[in-house]
Amino acid sequence: MTVADAALPDLSVKVVGHRAILSGHLVVWTLGKLSDTPDAAGIDLAGVVRMDTAGAWELARRRAAGGTLTGLSDHHAGLLATVTRALPVPDPAVKAPPWWSRILDGTGRRVAGALAYLGELTEYLGRTLAALGRGLRHLSRFPATSLIHHCQETGLRAVPIVAVMSFLIGVVLAFQGSDQLRQFGAEVFVVDLIAISILRELGILLTAIIVAGRTASALTASIGSMKMRQEIDAMRTLGLDPDLVLVLPRVLALVLMLPILGLVSALTGLLGGAVMSWIELGISPAVFVARLADVSVSHAVVGLIKAPVFALIIGVIGCHAGMRVGQDAESLGRMTSSAVVSAIFAVIIADAAFSVFFAQVGL
Amino acid sequence: MNGDPVVRVRGLRTQFGDHVVHDGLDLDLRRGEILGVVGGSGTGKSVLLRAIVGLEACQGGTIEVLGKQIGTLSGPDRRALEQRWGVMFQDGALFSSLTVRENVEVPLKAVAGLSDAQRQGLAELKISMAGLPWKANGNYPSDLSGGMRKRAGLARALALDPEIVFLDEPTAGLDPIGASAFDKLIVTLRDALNLSVFLVTHDLDTLHACCDRVAVLAERKVLATGTMAQMLQVDHPWVHEYFHGPRARAATDGIPDKD
Ligand SMILES: Nc1ncnc2c1ncn2[C@@H]1O[C@H](COP(=O)(O)OP(=O)(O)OP(=O)(O)O)[C@@H](O)[C@H]1O
Ligand SMILES: [Mg+2]
C-alpha cells in the first residue's frame, strides 16, 4: 500500500529472550508483524503509542493463550477491556453427519422440493382460475384495463419477432425439404411437409418458446420487484387481491394472445414456405394453395389446441416465480432466469406429452 | 489532539439539474467529536454525506477531509484516504452475495500480512461489537432484519478502525433498547478509538445521548451549529419547532438542563 502520509503506521518488534518488546503503532495495518512471535511469549507494550481494536483483539487472544502483557497504558488497558468484553462467544458446533447421510439428505430434499414445486404450480393454476371466477362474478372488479394492457404487451408487441421467425422457418423448411424431395421427383410434396410441420408442431412450439423467453421473464420481473418492495403485502392489507389484480390479467392475456400469435406464426410460416417453393422449385402460389387445401385441417386444430395450454404453463410459472422473489435483488435475478428456463422446459415437455396423446387418439 | 477539524466544508454547492440542494454550506467536524446532523426529510443530509466521501460531485466550494481536498486526489491517495474513514449507508448497503462475516472481511482484505484466521477473528469481533449474535456471522443480508443489517453495516464501517465514521440514520428503525445500545456503542467506540463521528439522524434521543455538537441543515445551508443547550436557544422557527416540539420535550425530560 502506498499511503502518501507522513504518519504511516509502523511497529517494531524486538525479541529479547522470551519477551517481545513492541514500539510504535499496534494497529490493523501492522498486525502482520506480530505473526512470528509465539502466542505464549511475554509482550511489553510500554513503547506503543497507538493501539486500535485490532491490536487489542490480538493482545486479548494472546493473553487468553497464556501470554503476559506488561507496560500497558491506562488508555490502552481501557480499550483492551472493552474489546475483551465484546469478544464473540461461538455457538457450540453441531456435529456434521456422515457423507452418505448428507448425499441421501440432499437427494431427498431435491425430490421433495421438485414435488413441492409441482404442487405450488398446481396451486397457482387453481388460484388463477378462482380469481377468474371471482372476476367474472363481480364484473366491476374485473381488471379489464390491465388485461388489455397486457394483451398489447404480450400479444401485439410480440407479433414482429414471431412473424419474422416463422417466415424464416418456413423458408428453411422449403429449402431443405425441396433438396431431399427432388431426389425422388416428389418436389410437390414439399407443400405437405411445410404445412404439416408448421401447423402441427413448429409454428406453435417456437412461438411458445419465444413468448416464454419474452413474457415469463417480464412477468417474474414485474411481480418480483413488487414483491421485493413489499408492494404485494401492502395490496393485501389494503384489501386488494393480488391474484385478481396482478396474476389474472397477465395469465389471461397470455391465454388469449398465444393462439393468435400461433395463427400469425402459422400464416407467416406458410408464406415463407410458399415464397421459397416458388423460387426454388417453381411451385406457383396457385399450386401451393391447391395442395394446401388437401392437407387435413386436423393439423391446424392440433396446433391451436396446444396454444392455450402452453400459455397457461408460461403464465403460471412466470407469476409463481415472481411471487417467490425474496427481499433481495439477487433473488429477483435468480428467479427471473429460472422462470425462463422452467417455462421453456415445461413447454417442450407438454409438447411431447401432446404428441403421444394425439398419436394415441389418432388425430 | 482534540479540536482540529478532520472535515472542513466551505461554500459547498450541490445541485441535481436545476434543483439546488446545498448552496454556500459551511461545516466542520472536529477530531474526537460526535456531530449530529439534523434536518427535515429531503434537506440533503444524505447528499452532504455522499459529497464529503466523494460519491457525489459538487458544483462549487471545497471539501477537505483529514487535510486532503476531495476531488483533487489521485487514485492511490484517494484509496489511502478511504481506508481512514468508514461509511454506513442509510440501509446498510451490504453486499447481498456475501455473508455478514464476508462483508466485514472485504475492507480487511486490503491489509497486507493478515492471516485468514486473523481476518476472520477481527471480522467476528467487529460483528460482536456491533451487537449481533454469533449466528449472524454466517447469515446473508437478506436473512437479517433491518436493524440487524444496520449493525452489520456499522461493523463493516468499523472494520479498519477508521478515524472518521459517517453514519446515515443509524438508529432509524431500531427498537428503543437497540437504539440506545447503539448510542452507547458509538460513544464507547469514540472514547476508545478517538473516533470522529458524522452522524445523520432524526432521533432526538440519539442527539441527546451522544452528540457533542449538532448541525441543523435547512434552507440549503447549515443554519445553526452548537451543543444541544445552544440549539434550544436558537430563534429560527424551524429549529425552534424541532428542538421544542412535543417529541423534543419528551426526549429532554429527565435530562438535567445543561445551562
Ligand atoms: N440522484 C439524485 N438525483 C436527483 N435528485 C436527488 C438525487 N439524490 C438526492 N436528490 C434530491 O436531493 C434532495 C436531498 O436528498 P437527501 O437524500 O439528501 O435527503 P435527506 O436529507 O437525506 O432526507 P431523509 O431524511 O429522508 O433521508 C432531495 O430533494 C432529493 O430529491
Ligand atoms: Mg437520507
XYZ file of C-alpha atoms and ligand atoms in Angstrom:
654
model
C 0.000 0.000 0.000
C 1.302 3.455 -0.813
C -0.010 5.786 1.818
C 1.162 9.275 0.962
C 1.030 10.198 4.595
C 3.796 11.214 6.958
C 2.224 9.309 9.843
C 2.437 5.903 8.175
C 1.702 3.400 10.946
C 4.740 1.361 11.839
C 5.504 -1.209 14.516
C 8.869 -2.526 15.561
C 9.108 -5.901 17.303
C 12.274 -6.691 19.244
C 12.538 -10.182 20.689
C 14.637 -10.447 23.852
C 14.653 -13.971 25.209
C 11.020 -14.869 25.938
C 9.761 -11.335 25.629
C 8.761 -9.276 22.651
C 9.191 -5.533 23.051
C 6.815 -3.568 20.875
C 7.035 0.062 19.961
C 5.083 2.190 17.510
C 1.564 1.636 16.231
C -0.180 -1.594 17.155
C -2.969 -1.264 14.588
C -4.656 -3.413 11.980
C -2.089 -2.413 9.336
C 0.850 -3.632 11.424
C -0.729 -6.717 12.933
C 1.056 -8.992 10.461
C 4.426 -8.105 12.046
C 3.428 -9.958 15.195
C 2.825 -13.249 13.418
C 6.369 -14.517 14.086
C 6.122 -14.052 17.855
C 4.863 -17.187 19.625
C 1.478 -16.866 21.314
C 2.733 -17.571 24.825
C 5.570 -15.023 24.754
C 5.522 -12.093 27.138
C 4.764 -8.806 25.422
C 5.988 -5.430 26.540
C 3.818 -2.569 25.372
C 5.473 0.436 27.002
C 6.555 1.799 23.627
C 3.173 1.502 21.897
C 1.849 4.962 21.030
C -1.346 3.960 19.298
C -3.493 0.880 19.510
C -6.785 0.079 17.830
C -9.353 -2.653 18.339
C -7.467 -4.988 16.028
C -4.346 -4.637 18.200
C -6.411 -5.072 21.332
C -8.029 -8.159 19.855
C -4.609 -9.687 19.181
C -3.488 -8.918 22.749
C -6.688 -10.355 24.198
C -6.178 -13.507 22.159
C -2.578 -13.856 23.319
C -3.490 -13.232 26.914
C -6.085 -15.993 26.680
C -3.429 -18.272 25.153
C -1.116 -17.724 28.137
C 0.886 -14.676 27.081
C 1.659 -11.970 29.632
C 1.277 -8.275 28.918
C 3.333 -5.588 30.587
C 3.655 -1.851 30.239
C 0.041 -1.320 29.195
C -1.005 2.329 29.496
C -4.338 3.123 31.170
C -5.875 4.289 27.935
C -4.913 1.082 26.126
C -5.966 -1.051 29.087
C -9.418 0.507 28.772
C -9.592 -0.396 25.104
C -8.351 -3.904 25.848
C -11.085 -4.308 28.468
C -13.718 -3.057 26.019
C -12.583 -5.486 23.357
C -12.290 -8.396 25.786
C -15.844 -7.794 26.883
C -17.018 -7.746 23.273
C -15.204 -10.922 22.215
C -17.713 -13.132 20.433
C -18.720 -16.391 22.044
C -19.061 -19.079 19.375
C -22.191 -21.181 19.436
C -21.471 -24.840 20.195
C -20.620 -26.542 16.908
C -23.134 -29.056 15.566
C -21.622 -32.422 14.644
C -21.573 -32.890 10.867
C -23.484 -36.006 9.706
C -21.578 -38.711 7.727
C -21.183 -38.316 3.950
C -23.767 -40.911 2.918
C -26.344 -39.283 5.099
C -25.605 -35.898 3.506
C -25.989 -37.334 -0.019
C -29.256 -39.012 0.893
C -30.416 -35.863 2.617
C -29.583 -33.721 -0.428
C -31.291 -36.082 -2.864
C -34.354 -36.362 -0.689
C -34.623 -32.616 -0.343
C -34.299 -32.103 -4.112
C -37.027 -34.640 -4.860
C -39.290 -33.246 -2.175
C -38.539 -29.741 -3.478
C -39.451 -30.720 -7.036
C -42.726 -32.283 -5.882
C -43.497 -29.249 -3.762
C -42.763 -27.044 -6.814
C -45.278 -29.015 -8.897
C -47.743 -28.717 -6.042
C -47.257 -24.974 -5.877
C -47.713 -24.604 -9.631
C -50.979 -26.511 -9.365
C -51.997 -24.253 -6.513
C -51.258 -21.182 -8.626
C -53.258 -22.590 -11.512
C -56.133 -23.119 -9.119
C -55.790 -19.649 -7.658
C -55.748 -18.083 -11.111
C -58.902 -19.959 -12.084
C -60.545 -18.996 -8.806
C -59.596 -15.378 -9.441
C -61.086 -15.675 -12.908
C -64.291 -16.961 -11.358
C -64.390 -14.104 -8.869
C -63.634 -11.585 -11.601
C -66.466 -12.883 -13.743
C -68.929 -12.931 -10.833
C -68.166 -9.336 -9.872
C -67.595 -7.807 -13.275
C -66.944 -4.394 -11.762
C -63.818 -5.777 -10.142
C -62.592 -7.449 -13.305
C -59.202 -5.921 -14.191
C -60.168 -5.138 -17.792
C -57.789 -2.222 -18.363
C -54.892 -4.216 -17.084
C -55.914 -7.182 -19.232
C -55.905 -5.060 -22.374
C -52.566 -3.527 -21.462
C -51.041 -6.975 -21.037
C -52.650 -8.222 -24.251
C -50.823 -5.414 -26.011
C -47.563 -6.161 -24.215
C -47.523 -9.929 -24.662
C -49.514 -10.136 -27.899
C -49.192 -7.176 -30.175
C -45.617 -6.338 -29.261
C -44.539 -9.925 -29.964
C -46.034 -10.044 -33.468
C -42.963 -8.739 -35.355
C -40.488 -11.168 -33.841
C -42.864 -14.127 -34.124
C -43.678 -13.273 -37.751
C -40.057 -12.886 -38.820
C -39.025 -16.063 -37.049
C -41.811 -18.156 -38.579
C -41.207 -16.750 -42.045
C -37.580 -17.816 -41.816
C -38.547 -21.264 -40.501
C -40.859 -21.659 -43.499
C -38.035 -20.643 -45.821
C -35.636 -23.102 -44.208
C -38.135 -25.973 -44.347
C -38.900 -25.343 -48.026
C -35.239 -25.116 -48.884
C -34.141 -28.235 -47.011
C -37.250 -30.212 -47.946
C -37.044 -29.455 -51.641
C -33.424 -30.565 -51.712
C -34.315 -34.009 -50.360
C -37.619 -34.486 -52.166
C -36.147 -33.534 -55.532
C -34.090 -36.739 -55.429
C -37.362 -38.706 -55.599
C -39.036 -36.339 -58.030
C -41.585 -35.606 -55.327
C -40.968 -31.869 -55.102
C -44.607 -31.035 -54.834
C -44.876 -32.838 -51.512
C -42.785 -30.056 -50.031
C -46.086 -28.276 -49.513
C -47.330 -31.068 -47.254
C -44.027 -31.098 -45.453
C -44.169 -27.382 -44.748
C -47.849 -27.309 -43.892
C -47.822 -30.256 -41.534
C -44.654 -29.368 -39.683
C -45.548 -25.702 -39.282
C -49.230 -26.074 -38.492
C -48.832 -29.010 -36.193
C -45.534 -28.503 -34.383
C -43.029 -25.834 -35.221
C -45.234 -22.774 -35.502
C -46.795 -23.025 -32.075
C -43.807 -24.582 -30.318
C -41.350 -21.908 -31.433
C -43.870 -19.168 -30.722
C -44.360 -20.544 -27.234
C -40.605 -20.649 -26.689
C -40.193 -17.053 -27.814
C -43.101 -15.949 -25.649
C -41.678 -17.907 -22.727
C -38.406 -16.025 -23.090
C -40.071 -12.660 -23.553
C -43.046 -12.807 -21.253
C -42.148 -15.251 -18.486
C -39.128 -13.095 -17.636
C -41.202 -9.922 -17.775
C -43.876 -11.472 -15.521
C -41.331 -12.567 -12.954
C -39.514 -9.245 -13.040
C -42.639 -7.113 -12.693
C -44.318 -9.186 -9.979
C -40.994 -9.951 -8.311
C -39.940 -6.333 -7.999
C -43.312 -5.532 -6.434
C -42.835 -8.448 -4.060
C -39.355 -7.231 -3.219
C -40.586 -3.786 -2.209
C -43.434 -5.342 -0.194
C -45.991 -3.819 -2.577
C -47.806 -7.152 -2.656
C -48.070 -7.195 1.126
C -49.354 -3.623 1.001
C -52.020 -4.652 -1.532
C -53.178 -7.468 0.725
C -53.529 -5.159 3.707
C -55.492 -2.683 1.555
C -57.969 -5.388 0.636
C -56.729 -5.748 -2.950
C -56.400 -9.295 -4.160
C -53.011 -9.790 -5.876
C -54.313 -12.893 -7.664
C -57.095 -10.867 -9.215
C -55.204 -7.641 -9.806
C -51.790 -8.926 -10.844
C -51.844 -12.594 -11.780
C -55.183 -12.932 -13.571
C -54.737 -10.217 -16.236
C -51.247 -11.405 -17.047
C -52.125 -15.098 -17.364
C -55.405 -14.386 -19.143
C -53.675 -12.085 -21.626
C -51.264 -14.892 -22.426
C -54.067 -17.433 -22.852
C -55.901 -15.099 -25.229
C -52.859 -13.969 -27.156
C -50.818 -17.128 -27.648
C -53.369 -18.782 -30.007
C -53.434 -15.593 -32.047
C -49.660 -15.463 -32.138
C -49.714 -19.147 -33.119
C -52.014 -18.269 -36.007
C -49.748 -15.411 -37.073
C -46.828 -17.785 -36.898
C -48.614 -20.416 -38.999
C -49.573 -17.907 -41.679
C -46.174 -16.269 -41.978
C -44.507 -19.693 -41.882
C -46.644 -20.866 -44.784
C -45.922 -17.613 -46.570
C -42.187 -18.134 -46.143
C -42.525 -21.708 -47.386
C -44.604 -20.613 -50.399
C -42.122 -17.926 -51.387
C -39.204 -20.309 -51.165
C -41.023 -23.097 -53.033
C -41.793 -20.679 -55.806
C -38.193 -19.506 -56.095
C -36.523 -22.882 -55.592
C -38.964 -25.329 -57.175
C -41.122 -23.137 -59.314
C -44.286 -24.187 -57.448
C -46.590 -21.248 -58.175
C -48.692 -19.801 -55.360
C -51.820 -21.170 -57.003
C -50.438 -24.716 -56.978
C -49.234 -24.199 -53.399
C -52.706 -23.164 -52.241
C -54.328 -26.012 -54.122
C -52.033 -28.568 -52.476
C -52.559 -26.879 -49.145
C -56.281 -27.484 -49.411
C -55.580 -31.230 -49.442
C -53.754 -31.104 -46.095
C -56.081 -32.267 -43.356
C -57.368 -29.416 -41.208
C -56.750 -31.540 -38.131
C -53.098 -30.468 -38.180
C -54.062 -26.845 -37.683
C -56.533 -27.852 -34.967
C -53.885 -29.859 -33.135
C -51.545 -26.860 -33.244
C -54.120 -24.432 -31.928
C -55.369 -26.726 -29.140
C -51.903 -26.679 -27.664
C -51.634 -22.883 -27.588
C -53.786 -22.065 -24.536
C -52.166 -24.889 -22.560
C -48.690 -23.564 -23.318
C -49.902 -20.092 -22.378
C -51.171 -21.310 -19.008
C -47.876 -23.066 -18.332
C -45.835 -19.956 -19.164
C -48.084 -17.608 -17.237
C -48.343 -19.728 -14.112
C -44.616 -20.442 -13.989
C -43.783 -16.763 -14.522
C -46.191 -15.470 -11.877
C -45.245 -18.153 -9.385
C -41.558 -17.320 -9.772
C -42.362 -13.641 -9.272
C -44.183 -14.374 -6.040
C -41.236 -16.390 -4.764
C -38.826 -13.448 -5.012
C -37.480 -12.515 -1.585
C -36.325 -9.180 -0.211
C -33.060 -9.006 -2.104
C -32.358 -8.057 -5.697
C -30.294 -11.158 -6.210
C -33.259 -13.474 -5.781
C -35.090 -11.374 -8.379
C -32.396 -12.091 -10.944
C -32.211 -15.755 -9.974
C -35.974 -16.269 -10.145
C -36.221 -14.439 -13.491
C -33.725 -16.674 -15.219
C -35.093 -19.791 -13.555
C -38.618 -18.839 -14.681
C -37.498 -18.641 -18.326
C -35.656 -21.956 -18.171
C -38.525 -23.734 -16.385
C -41.124 -22.281 -18.737
C -39.288 -23.352 -21.898
C -38.570 -26.773 -20.450
C -42.175 -27.248 -19.358
C -43.476 -26.167 -22.775
C -41.299 -28.746 -24.515
C -42.369 -31.490 -22.096
C -46.006 -30.568 -22.633
C -45.473 -30.674 -26.398
C -44.027 -34.175 -26.118
C -46.985 -35.240 -23.985
C -49.373 -33.815 -26.579
C -47.612 -35.752 -29.372
C -48.084 -39.023 -27.508
C -51.687 -38.133 -26.707
C -52.631 -37.193 -30.283
C -50.877 -40.274 -31.640
C -52.981 -42.458 -29.316
C -56.157 -40.603 -30.192
C -55.267 -40.811 -33.860
C -55.639 -37.103 -34.612
C -5.189 16.301 19.786
C -8.894 17.062 20.008
C -10.395 20.054 18.317
C -8.696 20.370 14.945
C -11.184 19.833 12.140
C -10.945 16.490 10.352
C -13.651 17.503 7.887
C -13.861 21.074 6.591
C -16.624 22.014 4.186
C -16.616 25.550 2.795
C -19.122 27.151 0.444
C -20.420 23.793 -0.787
C -22.900 23.872 -3.650
C -24.588 20.741 -4.961
C -27.456 20.502 -7.390
C -29.330 17.951 -9.459
C -30.418 19.572 -12.709
C -31.835 22.874 -11.544
C -32.758 21.561 -8.098
C -30.205 23.157 -5.774
C -29.696 21.018 -2.673
C -26.899 22.959 -0.943
C -25.717 26.498 -1.558
C -22.864 28.068 0.370
C -22.806 25.384 3.045
C -20.060 25.525 5.711
C -19.442 22.736 8.196
C -16.641 21.466 10.434
C -16.249 18.079 12.062
C -13.632 18.234 14.813
C -11.399 15.385 15.847
C -12.897 13.197 18.527
C -16.353 14.700 18.466
C -19.719 13.259 17.578
C -21.507 15.713 15.320
C -25.221 15.195 14.872
C -26.594 16.413 11.539
C -30.329 17.016 11.555
C -32.786 18.470 9.092
C -36.139 17.767 7.512
C -36.573 14.927 5.039
C -35.101 15.899 1.702
C -32.919 18.744 3.008
C -29.854 16.962 1.693
C -28.285 15.250 4.684
C -27.543 12.080 2.765
C -26.350 14.116 -0.222
C -23.979 16.065 2.052
C -22.585 12.829 3.436
C -22.145 11.423 -0.060
C -20.442 14.636 -1.207
C -17.964 14.510 1.683
C -16.943 10.944 0.933
C -16.656 11.815 -2.744
C -19.624 9.852 -4.080
C -21.456 12.939 -5.305
C -19.820 15.620 -7.421
C -20.257 19.132 -6.105
C -20.742 22.212 -8.236
C -18.774 24.584 -6.040
C -16.917 25.031 -2.768
C -14.244 22.899 -1.151
C -14.316 19.797 0.998
C -11.236 18.843 2.993
C -11.022 15.535 4.840
C -8.012 14.879 7.077
C -6.249 17.764 5.391
C -6.785 16.498 1.867
C -9.070 18.076 -0.659
C -11.668 15.665 -2.007
C -11.985 15.749 -5.774
C -8.340 16.593 -6.479
C -6.843 13.346 -5.205
C -5.060 10.815 -7.372
C -6.186 7.178 -7.291
C -3.743 5.783 -4.680
C -4.087 8.857 -2.439
C -7.825 8.512 -2.568
C -7.682 4.854 -1.657
C -5.370 5.599 1.254
C -7.806 8.226 2.462
C -10.798 5.898 2.072
C -9.093 3.457 4.412
C -9.109 6.126 7.104
C -12.860 6.561 7.111
C -15.825 4.216 7.311
C -19.290 4.805 5.917
C -22.553 3.258 6.998
C -25.300 3.896 4.469
C -28.933 4.537 5.215
C -29.971 0.938 4.709
C -26.770 -0.938 5.352
C -25.682 -1.351 1.717
C -24.301 -4.799 2.465
C -23.145 -6.956 -0.423
C -26.050 -9.321 -0.869
C -23.999 -12.197 -2.258
C -21.720 -12.329 0.790
C -22.416 -13.436 4.326
C -22.201 -10.878 7.106
C -18.721 -12.025 8.077
C -17.529 -11.926 4.467
C -18.959 -8.420 4.184
C -16.902 -7.255 7.138
C -13.843 -9.046 5.780
C -13.984 -7.098 2.500
C -12.199 -3.963 3.796
C -9.785 -6.153 5.778
C -8.633 -7.779 2.546
C -6.702 -4.579 1.787
C -4.450 -5.173 4.779
C -1.232 -6.943 3.856
C 0.106 -9.529 6.283
C -3.154 -10.571 7.937
C -3.682 -14.314 8.041
C -7.104 -15.724 7.145
C -7.692 -16.654 10.772
C -6.847 -13.142 11.939
C -9.116 -11.587 9.335
C -11.946 -13.863 10.344
C -11.351 -13.246 14.040
C -11.312 -9.482 13.561
C -14.490 -9.605 11.490
C -16.197 -11.662 14.189
C -15.031 -9.180 16.818
C -16.475 -6.216 14.886
C -19.751 -8.065 14.370
C -19.984 -8.848 18.042
C -19.068 -5.251 18.970
C -21.879 -4.052 16.735
C -24.195 -6.151 18.883
C -25.027 -9.027 16.567
C -25.315 -12.602 17.846
C -22.807 -15.246 16.795
C -25.043 -16.951 14.315
C -25.410 -13.753 12.282
C -21.830 -14.313 11.053
C -22.925 -16.872 8.507
C -26.202 -15.233 7.536
C -26.798 -13.450 4.266
C -28.073 -9.865 4.433
C -31.467 -10.957 3.135
C -31.855 -13.193 6.207
C -31.479 -10.250 8.593
C -33.955 -7.702 9.872
C -33.475 -4.027 9.034
C -31.923 -3.256 12.408
C -29.524 -6.181 12.154
C -28.498 -5.034 8.685
C -27.635 -1.636 10.152
C -25.482 -3.237 12.785
C -23.730 -5.304 10.139
C -23.217 -2.112 8.115
C -21.666 -0.473 11.178
C -19.418 -3.488 11.704
C -18.193 -3.145 8.138
C -17.679 0.619 8.515
C -15.568 -0.025 11.620
C -13.569 -2.904 10.149
C -10.376 -0.921 9.631
C -10.685 1.142 12.828
C -11.118 4.337 10.848
C -10.508 7.833 12.185
C -13.839 9.129 10.927
C -17.100 7.279 10.601
C -20.057 8.583 8.660
C -23.346 7.157 9.835
C -26.583 7.778 7.942
C -29.518 7.368 10.316
C -28.002 4.510 12.297
C -30.836 4.215 14.790
C -33.792 4.644 12.428
C -35.887 1.508 12.521
C -34.286 0.115 15.678
C -36.244 -0.718 18.791
C -35.654 1.769 21.652
C -33.469 -0.668 23.563
C -31.448 -1.469 20.468
C -31.249 2.219 19.588
C -29.939 3.264 22.971
C -27.479 0.358 22.939
C -26.362 1.671 19.559
C -25.925 5.177 21.015
C -23.823 3.764 23.838
C -21.807 1.732 21.374
C -20.996 4.833 19.347
C -19.913 6.752 22.445
C -17.827 3.802 23.703
C -16.101 3.442 20.368
C -15.482 7.164 20.173
C -13.918 7.153 23.649
C -11.858 4.053 22.977
C -10.660 4.928 19.490
C -10.875 8.725 19.492
C -13.236 8.443 16.542
C -14.769 11.452 14.879
C -18.359 10.687 14.058
C -20.556 12.365 11.455
C -23.986 11.207 12.422
C -27.080 11.936 10.350
C -30.148 11.311 12.443
C -33.762 12.192 13.111
C -33.608 10.598 16.514
C -33.706 13.215 19.258
C -32.745 10.652 21.877
C -29.579 9.899 19.932
C -28.822 13.613 19.747
C -29.156 13.892 23.496
C -27.356 10.681 24.302
C -24.273 11.022 22.186
C -23.813 14.171 20.184
C -21.289 16.762 21.330
C -22.491 19.241 18.758
C -25.462 19.452 16.445
C -25.642 20.985 12.970
C -29.055 21.889 11.596
C -29.492 21.719 7.827
C -32.220 23.880 6.338
C -32.632 26.363 3.532
C -29.723 24.771 1.642
C -27.121 25.513 4.308
C -26.138 24.774 7.875
C -28.456 27.071 9.742
C -27.005 26.630 13.190
C -24.345 24.593 14.944
C -23.676 24.154 18.621
C -24.347 21.997 21.619
C -27.847 20.774 22.364
C -28.157 23.506 25.000
C -27.281 26.158 22.416
C -29.767 24.689 19.946
C -32.551 25.238 22.444
C -31.793 28.979 22.319
C -31.919 29.347 18.519
C -34.715 31.591 17.300
C -35.272 30.274 13.795
C -38.848 28.930 13.648
C -37.992 25.525 12.171
C -35.099 24.965 14.583
C -37.286 26.098 17.442
C -40.059 23.727 16.428
C -37.549 20.890 16.028
C -35.987 21.232 19.452
C -39.090 22.349 21.343
C -41.750 20.140 19.733
C -43.591 17.522 21.787
C -41.114 14.807 20.847
C -38.175 17.030 21.722
C -39.717 17.770 25.104
C -40.228 14.090 25.725
C -36.599 13.441 24.875
C -35.301 16.271 27.093
C -37.428 15.282 30.088
C -35.340 13.770 32.788
C -32.131 15.112 31.334
C -30.577 17.713 33.601
C -30.626 21.119 31.969
C -27.244 21.865 30.526
C -27.271 25.639 31.056
N -29.512 11.221 -7.528
C -30.369 12.240 -7.358
N -30.958 12.828 -8.420
C -31.815 13.871 -8.246
N -32.168 14.370 -7.054
C -31.628 13.811 -5.964
C -30.704 12.724 -6.055
N -30.322 12.372 -4.801
C -30.989 13.214 -3.976
N -31.759 14.075 -4.672
C -32.563 15.153 -4.097
O -31.794 15.821 -3.141
C -32.587 16.179 -2.025
C -31.914 15.727 -0.758
O -31.937 14.311 -0.659
P -31.333 13.524 0.568
O -31.411 12.087 0.232
O -30.001 14.074 0.909
O -32.352 13.865 1.723
P -32.197 13.544 3.263
O -31.982 14.857 3.954
O -31.159 12.511 3.483
O -33.626 13.005 3.633
P -34.065 11.757 4.562
O -34.078 12.298 5.940
O -35.419 11.440 4.104
O -33.067 10.660 4.372
C -33.951 15.572 -2.241
O -34.828 16.601 -2.601
C -33.767 14.593 -3.365
O -34.904 14.609 -4.171
Mg -31.156 10.430 3.907
